mmCIF file of C-alpha atoms in Angstrom:
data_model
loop_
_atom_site.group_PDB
_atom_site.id
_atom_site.type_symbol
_atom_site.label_atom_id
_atom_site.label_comp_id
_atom_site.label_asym_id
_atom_site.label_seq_id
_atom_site.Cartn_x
_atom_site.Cartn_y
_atom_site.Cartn_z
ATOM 1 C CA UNK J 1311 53.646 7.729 1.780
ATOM 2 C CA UNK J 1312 55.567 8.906 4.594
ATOM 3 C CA UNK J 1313 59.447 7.733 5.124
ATOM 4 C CA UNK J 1314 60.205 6.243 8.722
ATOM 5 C CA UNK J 1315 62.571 7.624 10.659
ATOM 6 C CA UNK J 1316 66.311 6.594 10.814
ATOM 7 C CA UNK J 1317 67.754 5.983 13.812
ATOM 8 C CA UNK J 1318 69.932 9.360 13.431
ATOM 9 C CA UNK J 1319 66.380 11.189 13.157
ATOM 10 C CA UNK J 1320 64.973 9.364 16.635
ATOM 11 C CA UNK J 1321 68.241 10.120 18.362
ATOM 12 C CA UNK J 1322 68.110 14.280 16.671
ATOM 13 C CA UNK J 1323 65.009 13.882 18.249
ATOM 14 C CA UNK J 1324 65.425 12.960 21.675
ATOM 15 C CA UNK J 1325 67.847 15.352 22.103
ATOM 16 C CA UNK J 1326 66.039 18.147 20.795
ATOM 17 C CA UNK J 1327 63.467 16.509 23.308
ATOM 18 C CA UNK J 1328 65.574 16.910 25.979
ATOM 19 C CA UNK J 1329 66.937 20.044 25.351
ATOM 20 C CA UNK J 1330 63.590 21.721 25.349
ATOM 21 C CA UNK J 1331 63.192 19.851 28.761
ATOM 22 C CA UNK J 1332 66.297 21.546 30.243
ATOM 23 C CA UNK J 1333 65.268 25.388 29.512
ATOM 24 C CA UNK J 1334 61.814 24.319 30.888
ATOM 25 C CA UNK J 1335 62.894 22.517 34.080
ATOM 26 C CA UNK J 1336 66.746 23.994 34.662
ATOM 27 C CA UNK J 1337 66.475 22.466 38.334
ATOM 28 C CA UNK J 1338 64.656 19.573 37.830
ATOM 29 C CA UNK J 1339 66.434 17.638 34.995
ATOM 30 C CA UNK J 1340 68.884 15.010 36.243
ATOM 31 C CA UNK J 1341 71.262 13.206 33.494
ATOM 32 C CA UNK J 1342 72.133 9.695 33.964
ATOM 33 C CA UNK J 1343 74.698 7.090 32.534
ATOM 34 C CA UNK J 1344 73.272 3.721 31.113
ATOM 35 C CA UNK J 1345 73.958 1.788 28.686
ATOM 36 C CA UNK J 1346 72.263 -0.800 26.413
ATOM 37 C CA UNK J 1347 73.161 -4.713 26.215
ATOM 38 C CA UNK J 1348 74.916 -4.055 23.792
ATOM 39 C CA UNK J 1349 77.429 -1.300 26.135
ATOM 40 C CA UNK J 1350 75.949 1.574 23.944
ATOM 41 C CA UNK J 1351 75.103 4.389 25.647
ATOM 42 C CA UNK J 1352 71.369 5.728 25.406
ATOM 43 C CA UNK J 1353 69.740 9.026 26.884
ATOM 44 C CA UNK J 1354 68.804 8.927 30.183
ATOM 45 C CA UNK J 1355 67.414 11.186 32.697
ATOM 46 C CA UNK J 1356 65.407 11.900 35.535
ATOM 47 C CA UNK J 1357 62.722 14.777 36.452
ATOM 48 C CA UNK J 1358 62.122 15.698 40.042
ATOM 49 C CA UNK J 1359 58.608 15.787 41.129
ATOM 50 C CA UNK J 1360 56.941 17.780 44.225
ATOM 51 C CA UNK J 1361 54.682 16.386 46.507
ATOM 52 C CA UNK J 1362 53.429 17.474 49.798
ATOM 53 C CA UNK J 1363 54.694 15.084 51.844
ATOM 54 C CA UNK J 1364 57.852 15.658 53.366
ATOM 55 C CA UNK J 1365 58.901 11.512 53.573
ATOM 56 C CA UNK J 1366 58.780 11.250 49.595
ATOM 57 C CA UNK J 1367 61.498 12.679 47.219
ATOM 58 C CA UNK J 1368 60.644 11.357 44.423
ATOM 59 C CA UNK J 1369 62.074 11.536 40.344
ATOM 60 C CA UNK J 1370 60.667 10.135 36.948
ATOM 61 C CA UNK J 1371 63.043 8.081 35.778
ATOM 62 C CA UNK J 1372 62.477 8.023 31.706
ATOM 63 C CA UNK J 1373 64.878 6.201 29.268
ATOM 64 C CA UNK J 1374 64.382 6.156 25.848
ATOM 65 C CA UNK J 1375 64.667 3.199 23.402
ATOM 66 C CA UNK J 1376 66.205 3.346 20.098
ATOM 67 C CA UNK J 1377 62.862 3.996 18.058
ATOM 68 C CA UNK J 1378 61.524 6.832 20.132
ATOM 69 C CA UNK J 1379 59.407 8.591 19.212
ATOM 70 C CA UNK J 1380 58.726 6.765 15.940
ATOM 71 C CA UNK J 1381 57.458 4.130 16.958
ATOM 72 C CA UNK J 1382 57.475 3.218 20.713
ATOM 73 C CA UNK J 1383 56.987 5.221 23.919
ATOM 74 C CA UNK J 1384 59.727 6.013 26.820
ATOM 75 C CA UNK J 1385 60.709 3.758 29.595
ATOM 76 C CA UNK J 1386 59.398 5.224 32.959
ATOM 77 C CA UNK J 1387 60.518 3.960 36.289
ATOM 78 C CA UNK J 1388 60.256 5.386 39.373
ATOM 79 C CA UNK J 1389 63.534 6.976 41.286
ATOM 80 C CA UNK J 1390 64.361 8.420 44.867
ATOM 81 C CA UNK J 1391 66.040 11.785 45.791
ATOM 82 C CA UNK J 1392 68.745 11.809 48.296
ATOM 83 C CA UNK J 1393 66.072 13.310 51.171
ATOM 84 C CA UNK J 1394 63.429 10.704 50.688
ATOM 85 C CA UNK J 1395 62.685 8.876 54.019
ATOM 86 C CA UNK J 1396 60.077 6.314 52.431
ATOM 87 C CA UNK J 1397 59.506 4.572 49.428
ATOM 88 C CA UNK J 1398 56.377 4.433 47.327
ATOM 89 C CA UNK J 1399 53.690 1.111 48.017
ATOM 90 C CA UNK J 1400 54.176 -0.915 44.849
ATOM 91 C CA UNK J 1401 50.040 -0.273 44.252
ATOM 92 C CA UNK J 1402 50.842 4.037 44.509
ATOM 93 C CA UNK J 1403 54.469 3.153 41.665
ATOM 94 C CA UNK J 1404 52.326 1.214 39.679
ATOM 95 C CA UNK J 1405 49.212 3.737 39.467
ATOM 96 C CA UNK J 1406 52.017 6.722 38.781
ATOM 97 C CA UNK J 1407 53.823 4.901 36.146
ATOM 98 C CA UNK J 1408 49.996 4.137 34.794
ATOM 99 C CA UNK J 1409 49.549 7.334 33.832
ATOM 100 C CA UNK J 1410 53.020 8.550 32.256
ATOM 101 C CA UNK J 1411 52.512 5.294 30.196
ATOM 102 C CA UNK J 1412 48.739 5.825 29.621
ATOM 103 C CA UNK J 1413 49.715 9.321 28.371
ATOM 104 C CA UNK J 1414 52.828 8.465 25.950
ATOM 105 C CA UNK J 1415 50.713 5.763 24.214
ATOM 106 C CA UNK J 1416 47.871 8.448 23.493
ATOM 107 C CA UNK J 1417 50.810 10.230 21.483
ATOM 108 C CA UNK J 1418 52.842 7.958 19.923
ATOM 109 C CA UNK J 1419 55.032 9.043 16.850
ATOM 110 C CA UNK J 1420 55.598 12.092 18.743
ATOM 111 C CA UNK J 1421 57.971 13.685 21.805
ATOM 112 C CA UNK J 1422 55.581 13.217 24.766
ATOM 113 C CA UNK J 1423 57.411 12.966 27.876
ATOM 114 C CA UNK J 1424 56.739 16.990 28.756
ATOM 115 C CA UNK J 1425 53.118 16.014 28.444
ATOM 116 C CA UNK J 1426 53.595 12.438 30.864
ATOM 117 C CA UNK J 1427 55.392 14.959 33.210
ATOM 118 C CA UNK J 1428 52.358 17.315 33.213
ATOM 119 C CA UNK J 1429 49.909 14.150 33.783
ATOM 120 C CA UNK J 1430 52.000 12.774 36.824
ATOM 121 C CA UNK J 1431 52.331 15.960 38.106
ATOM 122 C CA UNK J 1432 48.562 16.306 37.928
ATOM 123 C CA UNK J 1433 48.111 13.128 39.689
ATOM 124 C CA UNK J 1434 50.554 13.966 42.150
ATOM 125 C CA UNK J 1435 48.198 17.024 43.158
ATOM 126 C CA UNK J 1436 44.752 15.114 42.870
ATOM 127 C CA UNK J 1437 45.856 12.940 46.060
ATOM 128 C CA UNK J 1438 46.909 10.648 43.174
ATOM 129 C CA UNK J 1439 48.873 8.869 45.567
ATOM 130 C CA UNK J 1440 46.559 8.103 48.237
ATOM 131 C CA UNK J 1441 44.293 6.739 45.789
ATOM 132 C CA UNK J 1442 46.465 4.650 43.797
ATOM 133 C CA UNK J 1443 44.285 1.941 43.734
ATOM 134 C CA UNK J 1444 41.612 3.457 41.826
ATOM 135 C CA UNK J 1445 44.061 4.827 39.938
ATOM 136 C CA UNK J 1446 44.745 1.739 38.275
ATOM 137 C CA UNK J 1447 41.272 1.142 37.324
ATOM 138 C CA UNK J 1448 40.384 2.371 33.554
ATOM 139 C CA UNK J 1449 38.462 6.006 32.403
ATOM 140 C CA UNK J 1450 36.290 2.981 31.461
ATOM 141 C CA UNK J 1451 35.949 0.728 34.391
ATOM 142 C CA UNK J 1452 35.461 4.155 36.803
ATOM 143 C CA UNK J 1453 32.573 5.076 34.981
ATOM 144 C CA UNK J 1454 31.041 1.745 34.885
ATOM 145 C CA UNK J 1455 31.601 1.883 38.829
ATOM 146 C CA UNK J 1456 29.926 5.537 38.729
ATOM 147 C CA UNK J 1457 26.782 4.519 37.074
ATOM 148 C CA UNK J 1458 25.559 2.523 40.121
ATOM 149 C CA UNK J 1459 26.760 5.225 42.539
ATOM 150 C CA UNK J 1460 25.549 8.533 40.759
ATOM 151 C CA UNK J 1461 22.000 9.603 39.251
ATOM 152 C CA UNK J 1462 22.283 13.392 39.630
ATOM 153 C CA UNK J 1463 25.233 15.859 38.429
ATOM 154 C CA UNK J 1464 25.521 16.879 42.464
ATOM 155 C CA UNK J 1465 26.906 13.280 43.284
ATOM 156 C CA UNK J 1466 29.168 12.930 40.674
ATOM 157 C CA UNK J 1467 30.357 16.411 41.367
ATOM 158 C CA UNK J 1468 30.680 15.162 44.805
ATOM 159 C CA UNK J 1469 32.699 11.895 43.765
ATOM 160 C CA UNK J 1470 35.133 14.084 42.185
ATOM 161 C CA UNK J 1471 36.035 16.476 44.757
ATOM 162 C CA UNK J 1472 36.430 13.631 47.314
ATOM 163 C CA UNK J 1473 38.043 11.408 44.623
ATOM 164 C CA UNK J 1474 39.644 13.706 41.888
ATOM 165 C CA UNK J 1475 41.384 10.623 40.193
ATOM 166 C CA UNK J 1476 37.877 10.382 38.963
ATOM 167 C CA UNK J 1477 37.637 13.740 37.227
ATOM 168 C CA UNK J 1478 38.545 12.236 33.952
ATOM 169 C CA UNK J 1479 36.180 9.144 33.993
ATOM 170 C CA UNK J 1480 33.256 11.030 35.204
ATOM 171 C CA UNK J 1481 33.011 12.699 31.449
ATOM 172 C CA UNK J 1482 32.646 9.635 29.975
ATOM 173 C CA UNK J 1483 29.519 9.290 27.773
ATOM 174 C CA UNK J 1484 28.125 6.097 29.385
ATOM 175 C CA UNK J 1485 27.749 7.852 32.181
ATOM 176 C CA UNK J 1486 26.296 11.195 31.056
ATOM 177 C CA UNK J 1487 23.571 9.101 28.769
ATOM 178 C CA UNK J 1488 22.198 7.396 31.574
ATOM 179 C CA UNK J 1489 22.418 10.844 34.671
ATOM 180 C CA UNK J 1490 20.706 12.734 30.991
ATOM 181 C CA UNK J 1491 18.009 9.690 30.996
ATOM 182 C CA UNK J 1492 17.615 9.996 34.510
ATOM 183 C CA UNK J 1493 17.151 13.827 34.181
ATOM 184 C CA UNK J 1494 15.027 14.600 31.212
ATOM 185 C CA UNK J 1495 12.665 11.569 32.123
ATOM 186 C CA UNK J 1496 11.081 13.847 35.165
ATOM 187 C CA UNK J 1497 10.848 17.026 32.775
ATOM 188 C CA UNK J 1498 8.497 17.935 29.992
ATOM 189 C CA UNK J 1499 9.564 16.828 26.115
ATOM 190 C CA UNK J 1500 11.278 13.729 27.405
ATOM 191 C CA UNK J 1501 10.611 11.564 24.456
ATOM 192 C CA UNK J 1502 11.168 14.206 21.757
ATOM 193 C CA UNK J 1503 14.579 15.469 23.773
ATOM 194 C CA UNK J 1504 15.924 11.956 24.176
ATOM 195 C CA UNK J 1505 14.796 10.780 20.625
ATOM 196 C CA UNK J 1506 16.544 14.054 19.368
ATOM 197 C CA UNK J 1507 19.969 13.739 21.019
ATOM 198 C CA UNK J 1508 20.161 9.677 19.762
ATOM 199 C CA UNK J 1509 19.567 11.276 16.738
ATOM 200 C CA UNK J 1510 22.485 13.586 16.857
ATOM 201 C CA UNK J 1511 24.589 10.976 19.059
ATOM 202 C CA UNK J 1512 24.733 8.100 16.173
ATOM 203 C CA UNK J 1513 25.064 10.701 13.720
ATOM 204 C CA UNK J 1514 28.403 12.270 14.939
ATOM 205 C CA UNK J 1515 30.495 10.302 18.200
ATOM 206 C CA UNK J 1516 32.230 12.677 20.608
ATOM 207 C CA UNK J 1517 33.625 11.772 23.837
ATOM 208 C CA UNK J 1518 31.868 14.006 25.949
ATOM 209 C CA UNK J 1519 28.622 14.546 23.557
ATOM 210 C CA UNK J 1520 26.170 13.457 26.778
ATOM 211 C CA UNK J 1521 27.995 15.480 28.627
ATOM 212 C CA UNK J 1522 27.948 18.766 26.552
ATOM 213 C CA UNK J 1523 24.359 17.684 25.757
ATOM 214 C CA UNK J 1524 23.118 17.711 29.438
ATOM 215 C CA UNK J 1525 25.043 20.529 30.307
ATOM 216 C CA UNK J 1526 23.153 22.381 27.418
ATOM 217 C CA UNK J 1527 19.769 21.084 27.955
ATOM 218 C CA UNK J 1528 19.884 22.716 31.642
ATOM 219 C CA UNK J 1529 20.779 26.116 29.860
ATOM 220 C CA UNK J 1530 18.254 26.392 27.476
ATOM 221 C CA UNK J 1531 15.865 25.181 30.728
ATOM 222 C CA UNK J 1532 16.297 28.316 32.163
ATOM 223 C CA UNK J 1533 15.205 30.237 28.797
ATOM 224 C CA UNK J 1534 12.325 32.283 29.404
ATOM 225 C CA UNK J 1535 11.152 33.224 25.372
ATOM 226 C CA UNK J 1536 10.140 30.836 23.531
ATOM 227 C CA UNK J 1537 10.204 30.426 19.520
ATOM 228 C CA UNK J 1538 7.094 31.307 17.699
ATOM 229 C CA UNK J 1539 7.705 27.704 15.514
ATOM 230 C CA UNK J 1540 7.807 25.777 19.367
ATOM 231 C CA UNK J 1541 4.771 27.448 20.087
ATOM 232 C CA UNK J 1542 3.226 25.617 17.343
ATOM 233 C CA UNK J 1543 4.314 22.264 17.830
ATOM 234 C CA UNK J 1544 2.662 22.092 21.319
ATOM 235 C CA UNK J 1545 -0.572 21.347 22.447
ATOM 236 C CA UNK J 1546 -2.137 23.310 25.283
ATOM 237 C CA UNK J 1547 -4.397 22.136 28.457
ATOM 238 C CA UNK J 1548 -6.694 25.070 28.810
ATOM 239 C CA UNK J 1549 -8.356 26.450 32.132
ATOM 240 C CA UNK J 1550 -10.315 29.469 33.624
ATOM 241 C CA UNK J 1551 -9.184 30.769 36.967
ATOM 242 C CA UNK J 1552 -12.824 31.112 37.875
ATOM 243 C CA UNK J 1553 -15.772 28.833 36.455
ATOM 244 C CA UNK J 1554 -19.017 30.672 35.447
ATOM 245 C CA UNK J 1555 -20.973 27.474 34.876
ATOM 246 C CA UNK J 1556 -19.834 26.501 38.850
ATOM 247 C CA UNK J 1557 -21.352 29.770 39.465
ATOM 248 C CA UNK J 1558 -24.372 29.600 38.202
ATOM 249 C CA UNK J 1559 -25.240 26.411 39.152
ATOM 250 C CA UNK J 1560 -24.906 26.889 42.988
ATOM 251 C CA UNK J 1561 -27.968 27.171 45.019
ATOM 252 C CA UNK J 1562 -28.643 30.896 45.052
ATOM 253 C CA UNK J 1563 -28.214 31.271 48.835
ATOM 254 C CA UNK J 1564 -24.799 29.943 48.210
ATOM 255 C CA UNK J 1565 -23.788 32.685 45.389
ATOM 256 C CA UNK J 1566 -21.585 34.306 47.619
ATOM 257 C CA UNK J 1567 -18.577 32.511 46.263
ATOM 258 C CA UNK J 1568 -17.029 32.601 42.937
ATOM 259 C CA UNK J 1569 -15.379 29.041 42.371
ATOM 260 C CA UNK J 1570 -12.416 28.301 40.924
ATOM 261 C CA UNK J 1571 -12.143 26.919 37.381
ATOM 262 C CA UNK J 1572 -8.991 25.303 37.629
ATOM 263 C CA UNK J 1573 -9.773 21.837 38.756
ATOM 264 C CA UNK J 1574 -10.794 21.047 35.055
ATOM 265 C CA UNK J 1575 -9.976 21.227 31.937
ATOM 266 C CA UNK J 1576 -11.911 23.003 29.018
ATOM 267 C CA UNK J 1577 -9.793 22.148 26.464
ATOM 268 C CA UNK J 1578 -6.882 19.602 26.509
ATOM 269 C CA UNK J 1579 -6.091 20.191 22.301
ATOM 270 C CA UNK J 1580 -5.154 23.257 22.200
ATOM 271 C CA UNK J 1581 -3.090 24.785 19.180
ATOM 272 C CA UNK J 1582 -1.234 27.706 17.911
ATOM 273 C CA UNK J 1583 -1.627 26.790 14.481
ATOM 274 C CA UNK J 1584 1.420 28.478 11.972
ATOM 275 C CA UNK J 1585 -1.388 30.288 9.857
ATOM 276 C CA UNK J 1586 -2.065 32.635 12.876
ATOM 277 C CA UNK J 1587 -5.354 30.699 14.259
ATOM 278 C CA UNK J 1588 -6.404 28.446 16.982
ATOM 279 C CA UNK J 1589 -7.304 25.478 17.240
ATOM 280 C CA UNK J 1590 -9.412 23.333 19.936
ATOM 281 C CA UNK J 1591 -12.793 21.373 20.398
ATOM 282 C CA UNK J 1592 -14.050 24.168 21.956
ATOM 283 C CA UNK J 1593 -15.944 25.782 18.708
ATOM 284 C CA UNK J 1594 -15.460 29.833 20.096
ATOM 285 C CA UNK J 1595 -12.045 29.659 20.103
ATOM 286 C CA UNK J 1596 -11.984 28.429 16.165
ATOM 287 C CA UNK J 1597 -12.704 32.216 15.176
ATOM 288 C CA UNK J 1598 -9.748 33.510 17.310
ATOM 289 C CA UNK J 1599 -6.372 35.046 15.840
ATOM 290 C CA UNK J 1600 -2.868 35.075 17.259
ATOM 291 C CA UNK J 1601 0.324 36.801 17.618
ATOM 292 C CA UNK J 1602 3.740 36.628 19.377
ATOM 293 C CA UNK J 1603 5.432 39.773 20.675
ATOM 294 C CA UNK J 1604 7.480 40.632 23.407
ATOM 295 C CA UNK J 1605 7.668 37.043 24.754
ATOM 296 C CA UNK J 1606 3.420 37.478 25.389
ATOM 297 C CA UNK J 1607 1.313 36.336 23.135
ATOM 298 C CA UNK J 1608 -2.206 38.623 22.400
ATOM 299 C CA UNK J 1609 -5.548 36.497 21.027
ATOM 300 C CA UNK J 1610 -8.666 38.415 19.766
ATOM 301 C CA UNK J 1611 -11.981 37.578 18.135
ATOM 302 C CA UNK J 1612 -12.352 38.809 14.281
ATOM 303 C CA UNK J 1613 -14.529 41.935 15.689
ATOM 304 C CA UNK J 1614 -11.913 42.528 17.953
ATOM 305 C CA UNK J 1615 -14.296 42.898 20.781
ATOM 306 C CA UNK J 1616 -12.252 40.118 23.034
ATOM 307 C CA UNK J 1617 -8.577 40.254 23.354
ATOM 308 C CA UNK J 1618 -6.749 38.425 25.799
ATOM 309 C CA UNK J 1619 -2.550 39.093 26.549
ATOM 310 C CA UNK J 1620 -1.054 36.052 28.010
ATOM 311 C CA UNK J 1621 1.999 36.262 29.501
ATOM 312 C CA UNK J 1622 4.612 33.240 28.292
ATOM 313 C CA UNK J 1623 6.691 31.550 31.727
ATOM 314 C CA UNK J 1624 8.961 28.725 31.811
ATOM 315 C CA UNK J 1625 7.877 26.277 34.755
ATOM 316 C CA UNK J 1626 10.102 23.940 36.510
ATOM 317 C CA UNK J 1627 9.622 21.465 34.909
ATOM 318 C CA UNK J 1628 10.759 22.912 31.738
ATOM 319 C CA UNK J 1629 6.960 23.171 30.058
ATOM 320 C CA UNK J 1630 5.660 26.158 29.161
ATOM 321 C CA UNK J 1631 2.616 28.762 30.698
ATOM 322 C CA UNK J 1632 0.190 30.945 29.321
ATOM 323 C CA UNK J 1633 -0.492 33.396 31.493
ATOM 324 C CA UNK J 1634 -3.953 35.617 30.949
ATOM 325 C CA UNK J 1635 -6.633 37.457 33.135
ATOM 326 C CA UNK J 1636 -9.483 35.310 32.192
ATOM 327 C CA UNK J 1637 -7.382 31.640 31.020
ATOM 328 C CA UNK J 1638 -4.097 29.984 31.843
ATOM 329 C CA UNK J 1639 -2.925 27.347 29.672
ATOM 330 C CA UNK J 1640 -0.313 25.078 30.226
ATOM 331 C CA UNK J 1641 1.789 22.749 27.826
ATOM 332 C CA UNK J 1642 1.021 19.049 27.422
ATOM 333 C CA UNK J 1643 2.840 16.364 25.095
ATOM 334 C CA UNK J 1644 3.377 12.911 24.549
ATOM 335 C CA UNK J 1645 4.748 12.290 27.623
ATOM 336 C CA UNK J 1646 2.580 14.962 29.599
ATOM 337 C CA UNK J 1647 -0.211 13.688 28.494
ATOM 338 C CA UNK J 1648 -2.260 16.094 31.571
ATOM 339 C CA UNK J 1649 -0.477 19.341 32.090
ATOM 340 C CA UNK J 1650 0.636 19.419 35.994
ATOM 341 C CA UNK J 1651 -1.545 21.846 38.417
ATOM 342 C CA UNK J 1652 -0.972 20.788 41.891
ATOM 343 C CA UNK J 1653 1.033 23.947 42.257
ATOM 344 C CA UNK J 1654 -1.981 25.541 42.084
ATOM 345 C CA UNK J 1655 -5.075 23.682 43.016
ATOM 346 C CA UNK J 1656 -3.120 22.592 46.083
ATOM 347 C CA UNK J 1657 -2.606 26.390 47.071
ATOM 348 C CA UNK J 1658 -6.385 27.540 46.119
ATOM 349 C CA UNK J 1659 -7.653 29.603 49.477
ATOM 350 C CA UNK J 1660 -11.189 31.462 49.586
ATOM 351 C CA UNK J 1661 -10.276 35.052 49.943
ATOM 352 C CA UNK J 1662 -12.869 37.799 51.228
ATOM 353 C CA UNK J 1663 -13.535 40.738 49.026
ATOM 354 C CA UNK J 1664 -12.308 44.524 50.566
ATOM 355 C CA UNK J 1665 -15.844 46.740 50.530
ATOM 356 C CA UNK J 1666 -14.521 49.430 48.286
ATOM 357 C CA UNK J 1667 -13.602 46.562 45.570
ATOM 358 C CA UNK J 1668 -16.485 46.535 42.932
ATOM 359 C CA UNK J 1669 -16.983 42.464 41.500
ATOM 360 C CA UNK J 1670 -17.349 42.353 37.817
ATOM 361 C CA UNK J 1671 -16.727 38.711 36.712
ATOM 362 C CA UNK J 1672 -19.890 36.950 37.423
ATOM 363 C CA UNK J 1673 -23.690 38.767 36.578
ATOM 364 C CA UNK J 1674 -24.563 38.668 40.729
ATOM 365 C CA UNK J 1675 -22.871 40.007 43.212
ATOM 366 C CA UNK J 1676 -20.336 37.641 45.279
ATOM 367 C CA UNK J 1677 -17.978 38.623 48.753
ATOM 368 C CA UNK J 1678 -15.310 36.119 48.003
ATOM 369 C CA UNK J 1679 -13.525 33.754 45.237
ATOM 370 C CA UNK J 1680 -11.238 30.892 45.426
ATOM 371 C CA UNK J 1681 -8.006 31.827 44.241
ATOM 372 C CA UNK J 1682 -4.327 30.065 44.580
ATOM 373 C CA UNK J 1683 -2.112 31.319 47.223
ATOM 374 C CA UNK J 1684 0.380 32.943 44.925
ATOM 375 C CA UNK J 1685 0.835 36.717 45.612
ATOM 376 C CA UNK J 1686 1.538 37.511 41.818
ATOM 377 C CA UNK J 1687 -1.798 35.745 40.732
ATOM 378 C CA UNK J 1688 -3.547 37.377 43.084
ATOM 379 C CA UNK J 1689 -2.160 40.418 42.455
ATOM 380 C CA UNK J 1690 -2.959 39.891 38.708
ATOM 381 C CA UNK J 1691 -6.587 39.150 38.610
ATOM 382 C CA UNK J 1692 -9.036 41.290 39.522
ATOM 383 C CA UNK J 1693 -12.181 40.715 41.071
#
């Protein structure tokens, strides 16, 4: 068990305090003469503090009582240089003398008034002082207030560089939980990336987990490779860019037009199974091997005489594309229950074949094809 300190070892203390003090602020450090009730006399000082406004010289008046730093925190008051032409609102004094005390408290038992200096310093330079009334306000209280004014990073971002007294508050987990909720609830995995960071929430606290959580959620969004175990926990939504059967069942004067297949689905259960096969209600693909290399992944049947490369992309809203000449497939869940393709079928165009371009997808001979509007699919597929 540790022994409290004497008096002797608070007072060794406070000097040593204000020593250090001295070789750090050489110009700064005023000494003053007080006494106690009982006509003792008691360390005393003041440190000068810069602002940019000429009207205000102002000093942090700090005495210390007889059990600092054992056991209680400095006196603070708030003092005026011999050039100061107007005196602090009691609202902007009471919001400065806030935060020295807020900060001693958070390290009692310890020499803190270099780190209250720092912290009113701080506030000083945020435009503490023309804010002083939300400066009074709690870290907790602020981001109560924030969670009705916010629901993307860009307006709390925006809070803080018009109101930097908030910079503090706006880490606060409250808040981060509900902008993450907000967030993830538009992107694909929601349920299994909120159920997931609970998880790891309740299982160890940290005052800016949500925080550090939706900061790295948004970096691994822009990951481009994915994991050969996340490709098998996902299901797939499977389409053709161009439909045979639509093909062959248009009138035969119309065959001059090779539809597109991606306004349905041919498979919505789709699966990369870990044994190396897939898996569907579509019996053809049961036969059908695959591997992952170089971020693509390459399927083929057991003879080997089809073999599709499908490129793996990232889409906006975090799911994941498969990319081939013939299919595309695109990521669905519990929450995605139908993968999104307006970004395509909204785009689709009927494009006119060039007369030196030979057509080999379809067994008659066709002059266009509806296609999306994308240059790089277009590009991609041949005719």
């Amino acid at each position: 068990m540790l022994n409290s300190m004497s008096n002797e070892d608070n007072l060794r203390a406070q000097k040593d305090e204000l020593d250090a003090l001295h070789a750090i602020f050489p110009d700064d450090v005023i000494l003053r003469q007080d006494k106690r009730d009982n006509n003792e006399e008691y360390i005393s000082y003041s440190i000068r503090l810069e602002t940019d406004d000429d009207n205000h010289d102002l000093q942090l008046k700090i005495f210390y009582p007889q059990s600092y730093p054992e056991s209680a925190i400095p006196i603070f008051d708030v003092g005026y240089g011999e050039n100061n032409l107007r005196k602090l609102h009691l609202v902007q004094k009471e919001a400065l003398l806030n935060i020295a005390i807020r900060t001693a408290q958070s390290e009692l038992g310890m020499p803190s008034v270099f780190s209250c200096i720092n912290a009113v310093k701080q506030f000083i330079y945020d435009d503490g002082l023309t804010q002083a009334g939300i400066a009074l306000l709690s870290d907790d209280c602020l981001a109560f207030v924030m969670q009705y004014a916010v629901s993307t990073k860009e307006d709390v971002d925006k809070i803080c560089s018009a109101l930097p007294i908030c910079k503090s508050a706006s880490k606060s987990n409250s808040l981060w939980q509900q902008l993450c909720q907000i967030r993830w609830k538009t992107k694909f995995g929601y349920e299994r990336r909120w159920n997931r960071a609970m998880k790891q929430f309740n299982e160890r606290f940290d005052e800016e987990f949500w925080l550090n959580k939706y900061s790295a959620e948004e970096r691994d969004s822009t990951r481009s490779k994915m994991r050969v175990k996340e490709l098998s926990n996902l299901k797939f939504d499977m389409r053709q860019w161009f439909s045979m059967r639509d093909f062959r069942n248009q009138e035969v004067n119309m065959r001059d037009l090779l539809p597109s297949g991606l306004r349905q689905s041919i498979a919505r259960d789709v699966v990369f199974s870990d044994d190396g096969t897939m898996k569907c209600s579509q019996q053809w693909t049961a036969t059908r091997t695959w591997i992952v290399k170089d971020n693509a992944i390459t399927w083929k049947a057991p003879s080997g005489s089809s073999v599709e490369c499908f490129q793996i992309n990232r889409l906006p809203d975090w799911s994941w594309e498969l990319l081939g000449n013939d299919f595309i497939l695109r990521a669905i869940s519990d929450d995605f229950v139908i993968a999104k393709w307006h970004d395509l079928t909204s785009t689709i165009i009927i494009e006119e074949k060039c007369a030196w371009v030979s057509a080999t997808r379809a067994p008659h001979e066709y002059q266009y094809r509806e296609i999306p509007d994308v240059e790089h699919i277009k590009a991609m597929l041949d005719w």
